[in-house]
Structure formats: structure tokens, C-alpha cells
XYZ file of C-alpha atoms in Angstrom:
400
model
C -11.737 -14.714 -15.936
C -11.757 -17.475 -18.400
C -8.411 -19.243 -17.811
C -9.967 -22.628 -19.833
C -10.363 -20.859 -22.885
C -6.690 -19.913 -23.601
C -6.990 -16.145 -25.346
C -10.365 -15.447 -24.756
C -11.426 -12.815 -22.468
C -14.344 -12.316 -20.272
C -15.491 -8.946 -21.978
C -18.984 -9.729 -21.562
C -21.046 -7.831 -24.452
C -24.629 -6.904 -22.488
C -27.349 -5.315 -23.910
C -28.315 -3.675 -20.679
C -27.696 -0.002 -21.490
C -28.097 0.082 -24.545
C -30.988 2.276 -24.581
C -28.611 5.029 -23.694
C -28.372 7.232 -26.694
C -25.065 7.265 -27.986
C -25.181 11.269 -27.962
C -25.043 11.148 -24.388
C -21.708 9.688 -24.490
C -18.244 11.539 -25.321
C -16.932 11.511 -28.599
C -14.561 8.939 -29.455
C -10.817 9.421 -28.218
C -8.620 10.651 -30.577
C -5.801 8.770 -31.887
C -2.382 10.841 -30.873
C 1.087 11.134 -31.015
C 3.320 8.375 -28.930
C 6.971 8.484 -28.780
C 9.375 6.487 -27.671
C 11.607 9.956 -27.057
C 10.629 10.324 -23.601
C 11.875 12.541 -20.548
C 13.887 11.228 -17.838
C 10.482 11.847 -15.782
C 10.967 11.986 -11.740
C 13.218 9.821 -9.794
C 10.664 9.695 -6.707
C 8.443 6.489 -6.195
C 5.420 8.917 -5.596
C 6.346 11.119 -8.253
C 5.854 8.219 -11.053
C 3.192 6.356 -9.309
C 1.506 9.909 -9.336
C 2.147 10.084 -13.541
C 0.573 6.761 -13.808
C -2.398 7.062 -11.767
C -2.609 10.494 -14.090
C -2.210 8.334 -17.303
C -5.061 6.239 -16.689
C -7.439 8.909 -15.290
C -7.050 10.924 -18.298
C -7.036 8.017 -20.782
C -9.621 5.660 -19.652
C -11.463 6.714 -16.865
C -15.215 8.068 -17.895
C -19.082 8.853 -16.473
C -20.932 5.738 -16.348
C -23.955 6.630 -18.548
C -24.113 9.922 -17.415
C -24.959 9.110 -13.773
C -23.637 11.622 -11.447
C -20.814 10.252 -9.069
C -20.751 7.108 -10.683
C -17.266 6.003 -12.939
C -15.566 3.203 -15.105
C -12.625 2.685 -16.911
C -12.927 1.997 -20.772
C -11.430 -1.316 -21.401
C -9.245 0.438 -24.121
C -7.595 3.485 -24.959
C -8.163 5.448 -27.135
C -11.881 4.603 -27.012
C -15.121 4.521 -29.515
C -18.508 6.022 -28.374
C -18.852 1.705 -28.032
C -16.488 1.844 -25.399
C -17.348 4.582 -23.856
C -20.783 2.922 -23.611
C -19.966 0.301 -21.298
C -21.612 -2.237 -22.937
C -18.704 -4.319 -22.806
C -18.393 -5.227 -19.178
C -15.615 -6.337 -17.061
C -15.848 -6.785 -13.504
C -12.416 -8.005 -12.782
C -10.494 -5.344 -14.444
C -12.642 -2.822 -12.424
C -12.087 -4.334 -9.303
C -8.656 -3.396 -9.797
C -8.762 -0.017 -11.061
C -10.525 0.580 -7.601
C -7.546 -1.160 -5.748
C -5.312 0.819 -6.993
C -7.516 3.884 -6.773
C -7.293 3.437 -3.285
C -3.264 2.821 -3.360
C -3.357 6.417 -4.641
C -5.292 7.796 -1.828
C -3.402 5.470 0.713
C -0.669 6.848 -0.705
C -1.434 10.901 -1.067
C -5.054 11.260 0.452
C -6.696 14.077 -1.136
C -10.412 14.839 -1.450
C -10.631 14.486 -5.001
C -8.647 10.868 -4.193
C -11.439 9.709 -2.330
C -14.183 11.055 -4.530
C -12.606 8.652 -7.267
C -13.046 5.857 -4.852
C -16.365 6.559 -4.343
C -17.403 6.656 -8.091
C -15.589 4.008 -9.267
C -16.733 1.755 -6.232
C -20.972 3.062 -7.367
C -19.813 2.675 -11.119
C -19.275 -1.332 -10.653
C -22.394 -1.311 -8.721
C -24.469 -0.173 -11.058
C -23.239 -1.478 -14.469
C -23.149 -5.039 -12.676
C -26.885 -4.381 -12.695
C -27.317 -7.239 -10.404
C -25.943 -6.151 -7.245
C -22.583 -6.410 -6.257
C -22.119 -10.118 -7.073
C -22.137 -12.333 -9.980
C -21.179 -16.400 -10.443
C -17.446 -15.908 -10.318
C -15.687 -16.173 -7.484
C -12.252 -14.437 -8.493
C -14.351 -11.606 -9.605
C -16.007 -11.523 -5.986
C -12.809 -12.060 -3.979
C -10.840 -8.762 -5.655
C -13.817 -6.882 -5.450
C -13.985 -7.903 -2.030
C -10.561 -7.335 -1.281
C -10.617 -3.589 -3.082
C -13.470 -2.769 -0.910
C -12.131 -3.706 2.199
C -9.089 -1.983 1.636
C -11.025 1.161 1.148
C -12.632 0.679 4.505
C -9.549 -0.296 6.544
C -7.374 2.097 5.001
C -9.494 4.920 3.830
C -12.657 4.558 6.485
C -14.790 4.635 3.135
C -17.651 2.007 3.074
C -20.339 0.841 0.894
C -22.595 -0.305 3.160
C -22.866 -4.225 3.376
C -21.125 -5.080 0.204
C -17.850 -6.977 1.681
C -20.418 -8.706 3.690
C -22.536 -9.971 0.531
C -19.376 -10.474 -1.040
C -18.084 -12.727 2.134
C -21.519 -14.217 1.659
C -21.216 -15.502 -1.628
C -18.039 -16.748 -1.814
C -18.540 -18.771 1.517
C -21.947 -20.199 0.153
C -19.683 -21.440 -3.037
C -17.442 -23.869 -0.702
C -17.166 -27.221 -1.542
C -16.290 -29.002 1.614
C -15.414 -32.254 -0.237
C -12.632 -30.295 -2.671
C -11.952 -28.292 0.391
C -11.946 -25.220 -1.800
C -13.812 -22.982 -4.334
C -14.323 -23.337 -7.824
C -13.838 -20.755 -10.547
C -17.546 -20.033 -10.867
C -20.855 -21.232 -9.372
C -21.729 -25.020 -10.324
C -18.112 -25.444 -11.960
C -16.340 -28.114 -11.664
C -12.756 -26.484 -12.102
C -10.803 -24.993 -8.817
C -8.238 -23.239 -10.077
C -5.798 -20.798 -8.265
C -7.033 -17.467 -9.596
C -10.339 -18.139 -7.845
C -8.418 -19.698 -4.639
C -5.902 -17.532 -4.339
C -8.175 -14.289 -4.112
C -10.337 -15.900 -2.437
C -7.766 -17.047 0.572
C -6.615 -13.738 1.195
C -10.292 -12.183 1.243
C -11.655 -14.504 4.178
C -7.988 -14.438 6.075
C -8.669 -10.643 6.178
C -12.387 -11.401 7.089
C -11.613 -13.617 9.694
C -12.222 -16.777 8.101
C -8.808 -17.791 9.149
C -9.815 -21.961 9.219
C -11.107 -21.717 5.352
C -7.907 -19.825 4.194
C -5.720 -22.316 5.291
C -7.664 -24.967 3.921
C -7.124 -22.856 0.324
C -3.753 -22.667 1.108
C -3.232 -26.124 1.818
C -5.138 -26.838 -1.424
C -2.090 -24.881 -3.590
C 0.609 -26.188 -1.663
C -0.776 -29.938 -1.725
C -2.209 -30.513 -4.978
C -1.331 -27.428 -7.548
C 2.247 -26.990 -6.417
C 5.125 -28.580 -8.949
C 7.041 -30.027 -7.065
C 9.920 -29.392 -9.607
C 9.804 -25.704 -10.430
C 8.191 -24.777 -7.134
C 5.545 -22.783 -8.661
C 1.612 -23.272 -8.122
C -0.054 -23.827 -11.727
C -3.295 -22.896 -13.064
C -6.013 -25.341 -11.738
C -7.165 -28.801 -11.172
C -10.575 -30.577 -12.762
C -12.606 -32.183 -10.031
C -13.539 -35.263 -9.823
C -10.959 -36.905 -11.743
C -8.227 -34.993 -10.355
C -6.974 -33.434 -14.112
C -4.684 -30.784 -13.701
C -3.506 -28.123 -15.738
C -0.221 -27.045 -15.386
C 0.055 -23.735 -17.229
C 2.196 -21.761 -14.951
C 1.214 -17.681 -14.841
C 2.925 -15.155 -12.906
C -0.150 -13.387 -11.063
C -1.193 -17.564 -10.086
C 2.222 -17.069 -7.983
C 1.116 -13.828 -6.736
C -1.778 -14.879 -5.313
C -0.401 -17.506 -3.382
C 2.460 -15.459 -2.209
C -0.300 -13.147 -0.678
C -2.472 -15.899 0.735
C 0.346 -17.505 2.799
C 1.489 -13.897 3.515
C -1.567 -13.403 5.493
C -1.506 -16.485 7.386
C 1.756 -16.345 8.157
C 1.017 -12.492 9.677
C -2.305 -13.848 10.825
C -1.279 -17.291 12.760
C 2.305 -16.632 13.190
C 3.165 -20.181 11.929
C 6.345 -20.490 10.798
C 5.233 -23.184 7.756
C 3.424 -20.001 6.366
C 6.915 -18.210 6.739
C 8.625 -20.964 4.866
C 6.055 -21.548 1.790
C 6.185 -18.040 1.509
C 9.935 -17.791 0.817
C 9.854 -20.869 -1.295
C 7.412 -19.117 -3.914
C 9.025 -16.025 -4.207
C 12.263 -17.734 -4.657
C 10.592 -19.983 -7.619
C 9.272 -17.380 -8.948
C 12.753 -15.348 -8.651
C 13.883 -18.345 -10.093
C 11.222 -18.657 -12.540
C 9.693 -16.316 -13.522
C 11.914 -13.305 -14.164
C 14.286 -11.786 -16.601
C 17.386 -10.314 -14.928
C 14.709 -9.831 -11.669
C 12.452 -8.185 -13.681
C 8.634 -10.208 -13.733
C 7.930 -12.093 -16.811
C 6.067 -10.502 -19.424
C 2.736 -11.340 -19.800
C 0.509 -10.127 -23.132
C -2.318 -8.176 -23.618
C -6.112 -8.863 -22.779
C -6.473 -10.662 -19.134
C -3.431 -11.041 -19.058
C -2.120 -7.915 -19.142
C -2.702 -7.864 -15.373
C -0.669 -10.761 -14.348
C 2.402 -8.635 -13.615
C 1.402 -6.005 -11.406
C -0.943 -8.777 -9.307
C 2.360 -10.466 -8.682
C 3.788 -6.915 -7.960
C 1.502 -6.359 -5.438
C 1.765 -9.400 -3.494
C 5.739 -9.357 -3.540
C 5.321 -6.073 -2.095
C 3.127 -7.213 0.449
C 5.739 -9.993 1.396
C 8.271 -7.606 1.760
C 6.200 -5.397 3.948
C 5.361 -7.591 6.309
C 7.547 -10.820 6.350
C 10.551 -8.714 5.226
C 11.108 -10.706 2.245
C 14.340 -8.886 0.699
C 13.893 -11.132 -2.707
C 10.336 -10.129 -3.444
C 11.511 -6.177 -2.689
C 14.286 -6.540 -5.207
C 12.264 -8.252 -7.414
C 9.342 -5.062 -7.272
C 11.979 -2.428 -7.560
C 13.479 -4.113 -10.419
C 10.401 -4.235 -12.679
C 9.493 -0.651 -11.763
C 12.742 0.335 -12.444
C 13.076 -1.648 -16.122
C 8.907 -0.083 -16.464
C 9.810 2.707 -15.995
C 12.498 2.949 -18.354
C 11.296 1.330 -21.013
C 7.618 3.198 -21.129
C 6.673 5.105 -23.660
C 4.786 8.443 -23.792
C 1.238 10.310 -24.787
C 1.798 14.021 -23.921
C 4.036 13.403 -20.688
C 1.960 10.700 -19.119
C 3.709 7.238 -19.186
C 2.223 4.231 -21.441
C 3.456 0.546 -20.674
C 3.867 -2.208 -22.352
C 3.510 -5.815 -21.710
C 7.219 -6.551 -21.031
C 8.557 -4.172 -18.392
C 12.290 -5.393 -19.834
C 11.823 -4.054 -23.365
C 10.937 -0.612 -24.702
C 7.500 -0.239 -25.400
C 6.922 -0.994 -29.111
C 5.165 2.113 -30.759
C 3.469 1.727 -33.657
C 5.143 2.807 -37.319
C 2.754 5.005 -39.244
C 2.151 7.694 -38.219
C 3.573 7.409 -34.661
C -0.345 7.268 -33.549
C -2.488 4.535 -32.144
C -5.355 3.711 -34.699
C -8.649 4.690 -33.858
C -10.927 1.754 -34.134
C -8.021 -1.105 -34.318
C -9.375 -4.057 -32.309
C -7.972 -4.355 -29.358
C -7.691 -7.992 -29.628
C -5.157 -7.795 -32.608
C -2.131 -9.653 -31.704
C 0.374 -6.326 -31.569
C 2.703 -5.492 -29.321
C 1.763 -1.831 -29.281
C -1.714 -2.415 -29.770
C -1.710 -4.413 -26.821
C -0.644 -1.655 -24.814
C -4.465 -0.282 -25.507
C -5.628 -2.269 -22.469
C -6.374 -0.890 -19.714
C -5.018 -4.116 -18.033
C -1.586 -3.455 -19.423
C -1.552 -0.171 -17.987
C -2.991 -0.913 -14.519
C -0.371 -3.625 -14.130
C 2.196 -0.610 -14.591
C 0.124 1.831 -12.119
C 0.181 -1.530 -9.717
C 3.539 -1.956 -9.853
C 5.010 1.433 -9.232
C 2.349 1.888 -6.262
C 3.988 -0.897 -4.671
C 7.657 0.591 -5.510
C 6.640 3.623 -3.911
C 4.895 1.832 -0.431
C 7.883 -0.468 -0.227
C 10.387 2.563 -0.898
C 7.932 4.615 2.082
C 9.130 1.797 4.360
C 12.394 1.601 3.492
C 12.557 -1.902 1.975
């Protein structure tokens, strides 16, 4: 993800593909009604995370190219035959649809669970054309960490992908920095590339490089005001920028996480309850996470979900649970919806803004156009609301 170029995404525009008739694809989607008038909807965790995993099956999930058992999620929603195409490619945004793919079947195991898996996990494959890598390493790292997951938890594999993965983002270590960059022959190491990264070698037992990513936050990307970890720092020269985002938080909150499960050292412990407490402090609006916008960003929110979650799970981090159930709470209340399925927006504290005339997303609207409801289009936006209710319901499971 392109976190130099403020508002530009990384929806690369390929022309692999695009021999693939246009006939073979699905007609567009069909613009329909949204309200704002919506049912009080189940009070179980499951129940809504089960509503929202629904949502975004229906909605954006299709047939890559009409390969058999092979699936993506259209970037947008509702979709042109250009969507639907796949031409427009975004690794990162896939990588998490299959993370939380496999929350669902963590969650509720089911055959046609894992089958999704499956698809989604041969759909990246093959539309990244090259393999299962590419020359960013916070693409790599979630990949690597939604594939994993589906091993560990699910005992589905994909042969040696986490170890290419592994591969990759070990051969892009700078041992001078003492961390990764952002992409291959960069010369910017910023958190969402360390962050990621961190947490996929602690759970690949790479336990001395994770610390050294840690360490790299804490020491040289941490304000030492706010207590949050900013964006990234330009090396040599040591120029940092010190845009703060939510999911940069998240990130770190998960890589200490780990070591602090991992090595049992208390300093892990203690950074770990300083960032969620910053970003309680923050980074919230009456405990519910900062809203984010559309695009990239649309995903900041349920990363930092997730990784509170995972701090309450296994540190027992009481702030970071309240925090979660707060959000999914205000999310949930303030969705909107398409035919009983929920639709979020980019601040979980506000009702979803719907759009005026005639109570129906546009067709063919851009996706980019600065709207609050159009901005809801994203798949991003709505995978940060599937994330986040996910990790309501596992926390909820546990009794946190």
C-alpha cells in the first residue's frame, strides 16, 4: 500500500486478463435500495459476524475468470463487468478477505466455510500471475499471516507458500536499518510493512528478527508524546513521517503481543499496555476506533480491531476488549442495510450516510469520489466491519 502518496491507492490496473471476453463475466450489479430503517438484527456476536460475512459474500465475492474453485472479491460494490474482471488488482485487500474467511470457519467450521478458503486462497494465486509474491513486503506479510492461520487453525495448506512468503520477506532485511522496507529496493521502512512483517516471522519462528522490528517501532517511530507509533521513517537521513493511523497502532499492538506470548518478557507486556492505552487515549471517540475513510484506508479500523482482540485474548488486556466491543457495538448500530445484510460505513460512531436520490447506490459512480456513502462501496470499508465483529464474537467466545 502506498502510504507516500497520501489518497492514492494501490489498485493496480493490469492488462493480464484482459483477453477474457467480457461475456464470460456476470452482468454488472444492480444498483438497489439502502435504508437507513433497519431491524434490530441479532444480539449474538456470531449471529452478526454471520450477517456480515453474508454481506460481503453476496455483494462482492465472484469467479475469478471463470476458473473453477478459484475466487476474488470485487474491489467495489455494486460492480461493472470492469470489476468483475479483475483487472484492477489488489493483493492486500485480498489477503484480508481470506483472513477473515478463515475467522468465519474458525469461528463456525462448515464445509462450504472451508471451500471459500480454498478459492479465495487459489484466486490470489492466480490473478497475482507471478506466484504468490510480489515487491511489497506488507502485501507478503498479511498474506503470509492469512495463510498460516488457515493452516494452524483450519489444517488447510497451500503447499509451500508461507515458506516462499517467509522467503521473501527475510531476503528483503536490511541488517544496517535493522528492519524491512515498504517494498524491494525502497528506501522507506515504515510500520505497515514492519508491523506485519514482525508478527509473521514471530509466528514462524524468527523470534530474533521480530524483536529487532519491534525494537525498531518502539525506538525510532514511537512519539514519545502521544505514545503512538507513526507512519515511517526515510533511510539514510533519518526523515520521519509522523502521520499517525489507527491500523499503524494495530500492528504494533500485535507484534509485541506475540513476543510478549512468545518470550514471556515482561517489557513486551508493558509496551503492549502502553499502545493500547495511547491509542484508548488517542485514537477513539467515546471508545469507539477512529474513523478512517474510504479506499486503503477503509481497513485501518478493523486491523486495529483485530489486534486489540488479540491483546485481550492472550495478555488479558481489559482496555483493548472494551475498546473492540465498543466499536462493534456503535457498528453495529449505526449500519445501514441492502435487503437484511448489514452495510458499514467509515465511522462506526455515526449512522451510515445513505445516499439521497433515489435511496440507491449509483451504478458506475467512481468509487474514488470523496462521499461518505459512496465510500461505503469498498470492499475495505466493509471488511473492516466483518473484522471487527469477528473479533467481538472470539473475544465474547472467551468471555473477555
Amino acid at each position: 500500500m502506498d502510504r507516500r502518496n497520501k489518497g492514492i491507492s494501490r489498485r493496480v490496473l493490469l492488462t493480464a486478463g484482459a483477453s477474457i471476453a467480457v461475456t464470460a463475466m456476470a452482468p454488472p450489479t444492480q444498483a438497489v435500495p439502502i435504508t437507513r430503517k433497519i431491524s434490530a438484527g441479532p444480539e449474538e456476536p456470531g449471529k452478526r459476524a454471520d450477517l456480515a460475512e453474508q454481506a460481503i459474500v453476496q455483494r462482492h465475492l465472484r469467479t475469478l475468470w471463470g476458473r473453477p474453485q478459484r475466487r476474488l472479491g470485487t474491489l467495489v460494490w455494486p460492480a461493472s463487468v470492469l470489476d468483475q474482471s479483475f483487472l484492477r488488482w489488489c493483493y492486500w485487500w485480498q489477503a484480508h478477505l481470506l483472513d477473515c474467511a478463515v475467522d468465519a470457519a474458525y469461528r463456525a467450521r462448515t464445509p462450504e466455510r472451508i471451500d471459500r478458503v480454498v478459492a479465495l486462497a487459489r484466486g490470489i494465486r492466480t490473478r497475482n500471475l507471478t506466484g504468490w509474491t510480489n515487491r511489497y513486503y506488507d502485501d507478503m506479510s498479511w498474506l503470509a499471516l492469512a495463510l498460516e492461520r488457515a493452516d494452524r487453525l483450519l489444517g488447510v495448506r497451500f503447499g509451500d507458500a508461507v515458506g516462499e512468503l517467509r522467503a521473501d520477506l527475510i531476503d528483503g532485511w536490511n541488517p544496517v536499518v535493522g528492519a524491512v522496507p515498504w517494498r524491494s529496493g525502497d528506501e522507506y521502512y515504515n510500520t505497515p510493512a514492519i508491523g506485519p512483517t514482525g508478527i509473521a516471522l514471530a509466528r514462524l519462528g524468527e523470534l530474533s528478527r521480530a524483536r529487532r522490528l519491534a525494537d525498531f517501532l518502539y525506538t525510532r517511530l514511537r512519539d514519545a508524546d502521544s505514545g503512538l507509533i507513526l507512519d515511517g521513517v526515510h533511510e539514510p537521513g533519518g526523515r520521519v513521517d509522523r502521520t499517525v493511523h489507527t491500523y499503524c497502532q494495530g500492528v504494533a499492538i500485535g507484534l509485541e503481543t506475540e513476543l510478549a506470548v512468545r518470550t514471556g518478557e515482561s517489557s513486551h507486556h508493558r509496551r503492549v499496555a502502553a499502545l493500547v492505552a495511547a491509542a484508548g487515549d488517542g485514537l477513539t471517540n467515546a471508545g469507539v476506533i477512529a474513523a478512517a475513510s474510504g479506499d486503503d484506508s477503509g481497513l485501518f479500523m478493523g486491523i486495529l480491531a483485530r489486534y486489540l482482540a488479540e491483546a485481550a485474548l492472550a495478555l488479558g488486556d481489559t482496555t483493548a476488549a472494551d475498546i473492540v466491543h465498543a466499536s462493534a457495538r456503535a457498528a453495529w448500530k449505526h449500519r445501514a442495510e441492502v435487503d437484511g445484510l448489514p452495510l458499514f460505513g467509515i465511522d462506526w460512531s455515526r449512522p451510515v450516510t445513505v445516499p439521497e436520490h433515489p435511496g440507491t447506490f449509483p451504478q458506475l459512480t467512481p468509487s474514488s469520489a470523496v462521499s461518505p456513502a459512496n465510500s461505503s462501496r469498498d470492499l475495505s470499508v466493509q471488511l473492516s466491519g466483518w473484522m471487527l465483529l469477528e473479533a467481538a464474537c472470539q473475544l465474547s467466545a472467551a468471555g473477555r
